[in-house]
Coordinates of C-alpha atoms in Angstrom, one line a residue:
M51 CA 10.1 33.9 -1.3
F52 CA 9.5 32.8 1.9
L53 CA 6.3 33.9 4.1
K54 CA 7.3 35.3 7.7
E55 CA 3.9 36.6 8.7
I56 CA 0.7 37.3 7.6
K57 CA -0.2 41.1 9.1
K58 CA -3.8 41.6 10.1
T59 CA -6.2 43.7 7.6
E60 CA -5.2 47.6 8.2
I61 CA -8.0 49.6 7.9
D62 CA -7.4 53.8 8.3
G63 CA -9.9 56.4 7.8
G64 CA -12.1 58.9 9.4
F65 CA -10.9 62.2 10.3
Y66 CA -8.7 63.2 7.7
G67 CA -10.8 62.4 5.1
M68 CA -9.7 59.1 3.9
V69 CA -10.4 55.3 4.1
R70 CA -7.7 52.7 3.2
V71 CA -8.2 49.1 3.3
Q72 CA -5.0 47.8 3.1
L73 CA -4.6 44.1 2.8
R74 CA -0.8 42.9 3.2
L75 CA 1.3 40.0 3.4
T76 CA 4.4 40.9 4.4
L77 CA 6.9 38.9 2.6
L78 CA 11.0 38.6 2.3
K79 CA 12.7 39.0 -1.0
R80 CA 11.3 36.5 -3.6
G81 CA 12.7 36.0 -6.8
S82 CA 10.7 38.0 -9.5
G83 CA 7.7 36.4 -11.5
S84 CA 6.5 34.7 -8.3
S85 CA 2.5 34.5 -8.4
A86 CA 2.3 34.7 -4.8
H87 CA 3.2 38.0 -4.3
V88 CA 0.1 39.6 -2.9
N89 CA -0.3 43.2 -1.8
G90 CA -3.7 44.8 -2.5
F91 CA -4.9 48.0 -1.9
F92 CA -8.3 49.7 -1.9
E93 CA -8.3 53.7 -1.3
F94 CA -11.5 55.8 -1.2
Q95 CA -11.3 59.6 -0.8
E96 CA -14.3 60.2 2.1
T97 CA -16.7 62.6 0.7
S98 CA -20.4 63.0 2.0
L99 CA -21.3 60.6 -0.8
M100 CA -18.7 57.8 0.2
L101 CA -19.5 57.7 3.9
S102 CA -22.2 55.4 3.3
M103 CA -19.6 53.0 1.2
R104 CA -17.0 52.9 4.3
K105 CA -18.7 49.7 5.8
Q106 CA -19.1 48.1 2.5
A107 CA -15.5 48.7 1.6
V108 CA -14.3 47.2 4.7
L109 CA -16.5 44.1 4.3
F110 CA -15.0 43.9 0.5
G111 CA -11.5 44.1 1.8
L112 CA -12.2 41.5 4.5
F113 CA -13.5 39.3 1.9
I114 CA -10.6 39.9 -0.5
F115 CA -8.3 39.0 2.8
S116 CA -9.8 35.9 3.5
F117 CA -9.6 35.1 -0.1
S118 CA -6.2 35.5 -0.6
L119 CA -5.1 33.8 2.5
Q120 CA -6.9 30.5 1.0
T121 CA -5.3 31.5 -2.1
H122 CA -1.8 31.5 -0.2
H123 CA -2.2 28.4 1.7
S124 CA -2.3 26.4 -1.6
E125 CA 0.7 28.3 -2.6
L126 CA 2.6 27.7 0.3
Q127 CA 1.7 24.1 0.0
A128 CA 3.2 24.1 -3.3
E129 CA 6.3 26.1 -2.4
D130 CA 7.0 24.0 0.9
W131 CA 9.6 20.8 0.9
P132 CA 7.7 19.6 4.2
Q133 CA 9.0 16.1 4.5
F134 CA 11.5 13.5 2.9
R135 CA 11.8 14.2 -0.9
G136 CA 9.3 17.0 -0.3
P137 CA 5.4 17.2 -1.6
N138 CA 4.5 13.5 -1.2
C139 CA 7.5 12.1 -1.2
S140 CA 7.9 12.5 -4.9
G141 CA 11.1 14.8 -5.1
V142 CA 9.6 17.0 -7.3
S143 CA 9.3 20.9 -7.4
T144 CA 6.5 22.6 -9.1
A145 CA 7.5 26.0 -8.5
K146 CA 8.9 28.1 -11.4
N147 CA 11.8 29.9 -9.6
P148 CA 14.9 29.5 -11.5
L149 CA 17.5 27.2 -9.9
P150 CA 21.0 27.2 -10.3
V151 CA 23.0 25.1 -12.5
E152 CA 26.3 25.5 -11.1
F153 CA 27.5 26.0 -7.6
D154 CA 29.8 24.1 -5.1
D155 CA 30.8 24.7 -1.5
Q156 CA 31.7 28.6 -2.3
K157 CA 29.9 29.7 -5.7
N158 CA 26.5 30.7 -5.2
V159 CA 26.3 29.7 -1.8
I160 CA 23.5 31.9 -0.1
W161 CA 24.2 30.5 3.3
S162 CA 25.8 27.7 5.3
A163 CA 25.8 26.3 9.0
K164 CA 28.1 23.6 10.6
L165 CA 26.1 20.9 12.0
G166 CA 26.9 17.8 13.7
D167 CA 27.2 14.3 12.0
G168 CA 23.8 13.7 10.2
I169 CA 22.5 12.4 7.1
G170 CA 18.6 12.9 7.2
C171 CA 17.3 15.4 4.5
P172 CA 16.3 19.2 5.3
V173 CA 13.0 20.4 5.2
V174 CA 11.3 23.5 4.5
A175 CA 8.2 25.0 5.7
A176 CA 6.8 28.8 6.0
G177 CA 10.1 30.2 5.5
R178 CA 11.9 28.0 8.0
V179 CA 14.3 25.4 7.3
F180 CA 14.5 22.1 9.6
T181 CA 17.4 19.5 10.0
S182 CA 18.7 17.3 12.6
G183 CA 22.2 16.3 13.9
M184 CA 24.3 14.2 16.4
V185 CA 25.7 16.8 19.4
G186 CA 28.6 14.7 20.4
K187 CA 28.0 10.8 20.9
D188 CA 24.9 10.8 23.3
K189 CA 22.8 13.8 22.4
V190 CA 20.7 14.8 19.4
G191 CA 20.0 18.1 18.2
L192 CA 16.9 19.7 15.8
Y193 CA 17.4 23.0 14.3
A194 CA 15.5 25.7 12.8
F195 CA 17.2 28.2 10.4
D196 CA 15.6 31.1 8.6
A197 CA 15.1 30.1 5.1
E198 CA 16.5 33.1 3.6
T199 CA 19.5 34.3 5.6
G200 CA 20.5 31.0 7.5
K201 CA 20.2 32.7 10.9
K202 CA 19.7 30.1 13.5
L203 CA 16.3 30.5 15.0
W204 CA 16.4 27.7 17.8
E205 CA 17.7 24.5 18.5
R206 CA 16.8 21.6 20.9
V207 CA 19.0 19.2 22.2
W208 CA 18.1 15.9 23.5
K209 CA 20.3 13.2 25.5
T210 CA 19.6 10.1 23.7
G211 CA 20.5 7.4 26.4
D212 CA 22.1 4.0 25.2
L213 CA 22.5 3.6 21.4
L214 CA 22.8 0.1 19.7
E215 CA 25.7 -0.1 17.4
I216 CA 24.8 0.8 13.5
H217 CA 26.5 0.4 10.3
K218 CA 29.3 2.9 9.7
T219 CA 28.0 4.4 6.8
N220 CA 25.0 5.1 8.9
S221 CA 24.2 8.2 11.2
F222 CA 22.1 7.9 14.4
A223 CA 21.0 11.2 13.2
A224 CA 19.6 9.6 10.0
T225 CA 15.7 10.4 10.1
T226 CA 14.1 13.7 8.4
P227 CA 11.8 15.9 10.4
A228 CA 8.3 16.8 8.9
A229 CA 7.0 20.3 9.3
D230 CA 4.2 22.8 8.7
D231 CA 3.6 26.3 9.5
E232 CA 2.8 25.4 13.3
R233 CA 4.8 22.2 14.2
V234 CA 8.1 20.0 13.5
Y235 CA 7.6 16.2 14.0
F236 CA 10.8 14.6 14.7
Y237 CA 11.6 11.0 15.1
F238 CA 14.8 9.3 17.0
S239 CA 14.8 5.9 17.9
T240 CA 15.1 6.1 21.7
L241 CA 12.9 9.1 22.1
G242 CA 9.8 8.3 20.0
M243 CA 8.0 10.9 18.0
L244 CA 8.2 14.5 19.0
A245 CA 6.4 17.7 17.9
V246 CA 7.6 21.0 18.9
D247 CA 6.6 24.4 17.9
A248 CA 7.7 25.5 14.7
E249 CA 8.5 29.2 15.8
T250 CA 9.9 28.6 19.2
G251 CA 11.2 25.1 19.4
A252 CA 8.9 24.5 22.6
D253 CA 7.5 21.2 23.4
V254 CA 4.3 20.2 22.2
W255 CA 3.7 16.5 22.6
E256 CA 5.7 13.3 22.6
Q257 CA 4.5 9.8 21.9
K258 CA 7.0 6.8 23.3
L259 CA 7.3 4.2 20.7
P260 CA 9.1 0.8 21.0
V261 CA 12.8 1.1 20.3
P262 CA 13.0 -0.7 17.1
Y263 CA 15.9 -3.6 16.8
F264 CA 18.0 -4.4 13.5
V265 CA 20.1 -7.3 13.4
F266 CA 22.2 -6.6 10.4
K267 CA 22.7 -3.0 12.4
W268 CA 21.2 -1.0 9.6
G269 CA 19.7 1.1 12.0
A270 CA 16.5 3.5 12.2
G271 CA 16.1 5.3 9.2
M272 CA 12.2 6.2 8.6
S273 CA 10.4 9.4 9.0
P274 CA 7.3 10.9 9.4
T275 CA 5.2 12.2 6.8
L276 CA 2.1 14.5 6.5
Y277 CA -1.3 13.9 5.2
K278 CA -4.0 16.4 6.2
D279 CA -4.3 16.5 10.1
L280 CA -2.4 12.9 10.4
V281 CA 1.8 12.3 11.2
L282 CA 2.4 9.2 9.5
F283 CA 4.9 6.8 10.7
C284 CA 6.0 3.4 9.3
Q285 CA 8.8 1.4 10.9
D286 CA 9.1 -2.4 9.8
D287 CA 11.9 -3.1 12.2
D288 CA 13.2 -6.8 12.9
L289 CA 10.9 -7.2 16.1
A290 CA 7.9 -5.0 16.2
P291 CA 7.0 -3.6 12.6
A292 CA 4.1 -1.4 12.6
F293 CA 2.4 1.5 10.5
Y294 CA 1.0 4.7 12.9
A295 CA -1.1 7.4 12.4
F296 CA -0.9 10.5 15.1
N297 CA -3.1 13.4 15.6
K298 CA -0.7 16.6 14.6
K299 CA -2.0 18.7 17.1
T300 CA -2.4 16.3 20.0
G301 CA 0.0 13.1 19.2
K302 CA -2.7 10.5 20.0
I303 CA -2.3 7.5 18.2
V304 CA -5.4 7.6 15.6
W305 CA -4.6 4.1 14.2
K306 CA -2.1 1.2 14.3
D307 CA -1.5 -1.2 11.7
D308 CA 0.1 -4.4 13.1
R309 CA 2.6 -5.3 10.1
S310 CA 4.2 -8.2 11.6
D311 CA 3.6 -9.8 8.1
Q312 CA 6.6 -7.4 7.2
A313 CA 10.6 -8.2 7.5
V314 CA 12.7 -4.7 7.5
N315 CA 11.8 -2.2 5.2
Y316 CA 12.6 1.5 4.5
S317 CA 9.9 2.5 2.4
H318 CA 7.9 6.0 3.4
P319 CA 3.8 6.2 2.6
V320 CA 2.8 7.9 -0.4
I321 CA -0.6 9.2 -0.9
C322 CA -2.6 7.9 -3.9
E323 CA -5.5 9.9 -5.2
T324 CA -8.0 7.6 -6.7
D325 CA -11.9 8.0 -7.8
K326 CA -12.8 6.1 -4.5
G327 CA -11.0 8.8 -2.7
D328 CA -7.5 8.9 -0.8
E329 CA -5.1 6.2 0.1
I330 CA -2.3 5.9 1.9
V331 CA 0.2 3.5 0.1
V332 CA 3.1 1.7 1.5
A333 CA 5.6 -1.0 0.1
G334 CA 6.9 -3.7 2.2
T335 CA 7.8 -7.1 2.2
G336 CA 6.3 -9.0 -0.8
K337 CA 3.5 -6.6 -1.0
L338 CA 2.3 -2.9 -1.9
I339 CA -0.3 -2.2 0.4
G340 CA -3.2 0.3 0.4
Y341 CA -4.8 2.1 3.5
D342 CA -7.9 3.9 4.4
P343 CA -6.3 7.2 5.7
Q344 CA -9.5 7.4 8.1
T345 CA -9.3 3.8 10.0
G346 CA -6.0 2.5 8.8
K347 CA -7.8 -0.5 7.6
R348 CA -5.9 -2.2 4.8
L349 CA -8.1 -1.8 1.5
W350 CA -5.8 -3.7 -1.2
S351 CA -2.3 -5.4 -1.7
A352 CA -0.8 -6.4 -4.9
R353 CA 2.0 -9.3 -4.1
T354 CA 4.4 -7.8 -6.7
L355 CA 7.4 -6.7 -4.6
L356 CA 10.8 -8.5 -3.1
R357 CA 12.0 -9.7 0.6
N358 CA 12.5 -6.1 1.7
I359 CA 12.3 -2.5 -0.1
K360 CA 14.5 0.7 1.0
T361 CA 13.2 2.9 -1.8
T362 CA 9.9 4.8 -1.5
P363 CA 7.2 4.3 -4.4
V364 CA 6.1 7.6 -6.2
S365 CA 2.3 8.5 -6.8
R366 CA 0.9 10.1 -9.4
D367 CA -2.5 10.6 -10.9
G368 CA -3.6 7.5 -9.5
I369 CA -0.7 5.1 -10.2
I370 CA 2.2 4.0 -7.8
Y371 CA 5.4 3.5 -9.5
V372 CA 7.9 1.4 -7.6
A373 CA 11.6 0.7 -8.5
L374 CA 13.6 -2.0 -6.3
Q375 CA 16.4 -4.0 -5.8
S376 CA 16.5 -7.0 -3.3
G377 CA 18.9 -10.2 -2.5
G378 CA 17.2 -13.3 -1.3
I379 CA 17.0 -13.7 2.4
A380 CA 18.8 -17.1 2.5
N381 CA 21.8 -15.7 0.7
Q382 CA 21.9 -12.6 3.0
W383 CA 22.1 -14.7 5.7
L384 CA 24.4 -16.8 4.6
A385 CA 26.8 -14.1 3.4
S386 CA 26.5 -11.8 6.0
I387 CA 26.3 -14.4 9.1
D388 CA 27.9 -17.8 8.1
R389 CA 30.2 -16.5 5.5
W390 CA 31.4 -13.2 7.5
E391 CA 34.5 -13.1 9.5
T392 CA 32.7 -14.2 12.5
G393 CA 31.1 -17.3 10.7
N394 CA 32.4 -20.8 9.8
S395 CA 31.3 -20.9 6.2
D396 CA 29.5 -24.4 6.8
G397 CA 26.3 -23.4 5.1
K398 CA 24.5 -23.0 8.3
V399 CA 23.4 -20.2 10.5
T400 CA 23.8 -20.7 14.0
K401 CA 22.3 -18.2 17.2
E402 CA 26.1 -18.4 18.1
E403 CA 27.2 -17.0 15.1
I404 CA 24.2 -14.4 15.0
Q405 CA 25.5 -13.0 18.3
A406 CA 29.3 -13.4 17.2
F407 CA 28.2 -10.9 14.2
V408 CA 26.0 -8.7 16.2
G409 CA 28.7 -8.1 19.0
K410 CA 28.6 -7.1 22.6
T411 CA 24.7 -6.3 22.8
K412 CA 22.8 -9.1 23.5
V413 CA 20.2 -10.5 20.6
P414 CA 17.0 -10.3 22.1
E415 CA 15.2 -13.6 22.9
A416 CA 12.1 -12.0 21.1
F417 CA 13.6 -12.0 17.7
Y418 CA 15.0 -15.5 18.1
K419 CA 11.0 -16.8 19.1
K420 CA 10.1 -14.7 15.8
T421 CA 12.4 -16.1 13.5
F422 CA 15.1 -18.8 14.5
D423 CA 12.7 -20.9 16.6
R424 CA 10.2 -20.8 13.9
G425 CA 12.9 -22.0 11.2
D426 CA 14.6 -24.5 12.8
L427 CA 12.5 -27.5 12.0
N428 CA 14.8 -30.3 12.9
K429 CA 15.5 -28.3 16.3
D430 CA 19.2 -29.3 15.8
G431 CA 20.4 -25.6 16.6
A432 CA 21.3 -24.5 12.8
L433 CA 19.2 -23.1 10.2
E434 CA 20.0 -24.4 6.7
G435 CA 18.6 -24.3 3.1
K436 CA 14.7 -24.0 3.2
E437 CA 14.7 -23.3 6.7
L438 CA 16.3 -19.8 6.4
D439 CA 13.4 -18.9 4.1
I440 CA 11.2 -20.1 7.0
A441 CA 12.9 -18.4 9.8
F442 CA 13.4 -15.2 8.2
L443 CA 10.4 -14.5 6.2
P444 CA 6.8 -14.0 7.7
P445 CA 4.7 -16.7 7.4
G446 CA 2.5 -16.6 4.1
N447 CA 4.7 -13.9 2.8
E448 CA 7.7 -15.5 1.6
A449 CA 8.8 -13.1 -1.1
G450 CA 11.6 -12.9 -3.4
A451 CA 14.3 -15.2 -4.2
K452 CA 14.3 -18.6 -2.0
F453 CA 17.3 -20.8 -1.3
G454 CA 19.0 -22.2 -4.1
E455 CA 18.0 -19.5 -6.6
E456 CA 19.4 -16.5 -8.0
P457 CA 19.2 -13.8 -5.4
A458 CA 19.7 -10.7 -7.3
Q459 CA 16.4 -9.8 -8.5
Q460 CA 15.3 -6.0 -9.6
F461 CA 12.1 -4.6 -11.1
V462 CA 10.5 -1.6 -12.2
L463 CA 6.5 -1.5 -11.8
A464 CA 3.4 0.2 -12.0
V465 CA 0.2 -0.4 -10.0
K466 CA -3.1 1.4 -10.2
G467 CA -4.6 2.4 -6.7
G468 CA -8.4 2.3 -6.1
G469 CA -8.7 -1.7 -5.5
R470 CA -9.8 -3.9 -3.1
G471 CA -8.4 -6.8 -1.7
D472 CA -5.9 -8.7 -3.8
V473 CA -5.5 -6.6 -6.8
T474 CA -2.4 -8.2 -8.2
K475 CA -3.9 -9.9 -11.2
T476 CA -6.4 -6.7 -11.7
H477 CA -4.3 -3.5 -11.1
L478 CA -0.4 -4.5 -12.0
L479 CA -0.5 -2.2 -15.0
W480 CA 3.5 -3.4 -15.8
K481 CA 6.3 -5.0 -14.3
H482 CA 9.7 -5.1 -16.0
P483 CA 12.8 -7.4 -15.0
T484 CA 16.1 -4.9 -15.1
K485 CA 19.5 -4.3 -13.9
H486 CA 19.2 -0.7 -13.5
T487 CA 17.8 -0.1 -10.0
D488 CA 19.1 0.5 -6.6
H489 CA 18.2 -0.5 -3.6
I490 CA 18.3 2.4 -1.9
V491 CA 17.9 5.3 -4.2
S492 CA 14.2 6.0 -5.0
P493 CA 13.0 6.6 -8.3
L494 CA 12.1 10.1 -9.8
V495 CA 8.8 10.8 -11.9
T496 CA 8.6 13.8 -14.3
E497 CA 6.4 14.4 -17.3
D498 CA 6.1 10.8 -18.7
R499 CA 9.1 9.4 -17.4
M500 CA 10.9 7.5 -14.7
F501 CA 14.4 8.5 -13.9
L502 CA 16.8 5.9 -11.9
V503 CA 20.1 6.1 -10.6
K504 CA 22.2 3.3 -9.0
G505 CA 25.2 3.0 -7.3
G506 CA 28.5 3.7 -9.5
G507 CA 26.5 6.7 -11.4
I508 CA 24.5 4.5 -13.7
S509 CA 21.3 6.2 -14.7
T510 CA 18.3 4.8 -16.7
C511 CA 15.3 6.1 -17.9
F512 CA 11.8 4.5 -18.4
E513 CA 8.4 5.6 -20.1
V514 CA 5.4 5.4 -17.5
E515 CA 2.9 4.1 -19.8
K516 CA 4.2 0.7 -20.3
G517 CA 7.6 0.8 -18.5
K518 CA 9.7 0.6 -21.9
K519 CA 13.4 2.0 -21.6
I520 CA 13.7 5.1 -23.1
W521 CA 17.6 5.4 -22.5
G522 CA 20.3 4.0 -20.5
P523 CA 22.0 2.5 -18.7
K524 CA 24.4 5.9 -19.0
R525 CA 27.1 7.2 -17.0
I526 CA 26.4 10.4 -15.2
Q527 CA 30.2 11.0 -14.8
N528 CA 30.2 10.4 -11.3
E529 CA 31.3 7.3 -9.9
S530 CA 30.2 7.2 -6.6
E531 CA 27.9 5.3 -4.3
Y532 CA 24.6 6.5 -3.9
F533 CA 22.3 7.1 -0.6
A534 CA 20.4 10.4 -1.8
S535 CA 17.5 10.0 -4.4
P536 CA 17.2 12.6 -7.3
I537 CA 15.0 15.5 -7.2
Y538 CA 13.6 18.0 -9.9
G539 CA 13.1 21.6 -10.1
D540 CA 13.1 24.2 -12.8
G541 CA 13.4 21.6 -15.6
K542 CA 16.4 20.2 -13.9
I543 CA 17.4 17.0 -12.4
Y544 CA 19.8 16.9 -9.0
V545 CA 21.5 13.7 -8.2
A546 CA 23.9 13.8 -5.2
G547 CA 26.4 11.3 -4.7
E548 CA 28.1 10.4 -1.5
N549 CA 31.4 11.8 -2.5
G550 CA 29.6 15.2 -2.2
K551 CA 29.3 15.8 -5.8
I552 CA 26.0 16.7 -7.2
V553 CA 25.3 16.3 -10.9
V554 CA 22.7 18.3 -12.6
L555 CA 21.1 17.0 -15.8
E556 CA 18.6 18.5 -18.1
D557 CA 15.1 16.6 -17.8
G558 CA 14.2 15.1 -21.1
P559 CA 14.0 12.2 -22.9
E560 CA 17.7 12.0 -23.6
Q561 CA 20.4 12.3 -21.0
K562 CA 22.5 15.8 -21.2
I563 CA 24.8 16.5 -18.2
L564 CA 24.5 20.4 -17.5
A565 CA 27.4 20.4 -14.4
K566 CA 28.9 18.6 -11.9
N567 CA 29.7 20.3 -8.6
D568 CA 31.3 19.6 -5.5
M569 CA 30.4 20.4 -2.0
G570 CA 33.4 19.4 -0.5
D571 CA 31.9 16.9 2.1
S572 CA 30.0 13.6 1.9
I573 CA 26.5 13.6 1.1
L574 CA 24.1 11.3 2.3
G575 CA 20.7 13.2 2.5
T576 CA 18.4 14.1 -0.3
P577 CA 18.4 17.7 -1.0
A578 CA 15.3 20.0 -0.5
I579 CA 14.1 22.7 -3.2
A580 CA 12.2 25.9 -1.8
D581 CA 11.9 29.3 -3.5
G582 CA 14.5 29.1 -6.0
R583 CA 17.0 27.7 -3.4
I584 CA 18.6 24.1 -3.0
F585 CA 19.2 23.1 0.4
I586 CA 22.0 20.5 1.0
R587 CA 22.9 18.4 4.1
T588 CA 26.2 17.2 4.0
R589 CA 27.4 15.2 6.9
G590 CA 28.8 18.5 8.4
K591 CA 26.7 21.3 7.2
L592 CA 23.9 22.6 6.1
I593 CA 24.6 24.5 2.8
C594 CA 21.8 26.7 0.9
V595 CA 22.7 27.7 -2.6
G596 CA 20.8 29.7 -5.3
E597 CA 21.5 32.2 -8.3
K598 CA 23.0 35.3 -6.7

């Protein structure tokens, strides 16, 4: 069911001897069994004895209406999928609506809409679906659809200006909007953070931000997330990494954390509820960091991570669960720059090789000052050996494998929130090396299990209490690269591959494959779940599937 509007309390009565207090929420069709259906009526036959009760009835009705609104607000939050990976970036829908097992680009499709290239995820709020897409090569669009019918409600198109080259797998429309019932919040690298009216698409506010720079051409991929009256946005790039909190209504920067101790990361903030209050937790270079939501002050850090992280942790019951994979920085630079077709494979990295790799766009001098010049200890114009670690890892935060060490490292781990200062020794609950994590796909935590999938279609399941493996590695019968993260709803896990196939598994202590569904187009964005439907963003379409 999708909430469209709340009608004011209707009060009829008087001359015709009838008082009716009608409390009504106007709703679109929802699957049976929904607890959110509210339609209360209080009727009073007006007699001489009842006249004195009219005022009391009206007041009672207004009280119930107010209570219904409060009840609906919490249910709306539970039903919505308002940001990247849904509620608290968890990938979990707690709604009880049945979800389809078998579907494809024709079967069980409720509606679909053609869009320009994009790999951002769809989000759902207050009966509307929002997603983005490129319009040609120099414009980006933000779109709103009616979640039930697929009717396009509005679209906004902006000129992007000049765009830096990105990896062919990526898209310039790679970010996911965030939304509530009033506004949609959207980030684009050259535009900054934008807020538009959710109903009309009209401008509300904009906040210019530094255009991010990525020497390896990974491109912008971070998205806004929501917490109470804040819009949160963390951008760890190669020039000016920072974590921002904006006021939802005005766009004013409430606080900003300078993350110059971080290298490039793509990990979204999550909320950790602790006995000491809520904390915002962000993973990064070497550290998991807990922030005060009101001030942006760093409350604690756990030195448990690697050189960089592209997965987003899961926070549940005061514990943060992380799965990550990262190579050593020295090996990454040698492999990408020195041993690439533009390098000379001499075991050294020079500015000329970096520029040749980047191409026509001039590498900013600010990047060299921050990295290369710091690492070139003997000032010979080349980085080799340990100089690579010093150059491309922030001082005092040389996380992950060093030069000469085995570069590939993978871990699953759990950290308890609520600490203060360095909590590495006090709040790390468990940490295990593994070969089964992915460097992009985030973990999924359901019941007492953590589910992982990695490139090639390999799944593994761990129990969350101590990190012990339950099963895996096992194939999920879809050999593909994976960029979308798994999601959960109605007792099922949905895993979308880049090849456009979505595997449906039963959530349980053993792997059980229920279906493999071909959507006919590449999928890199994580699907959304809301009100018994799954919203899937392929590179060229937005598709809504559900049981018919």
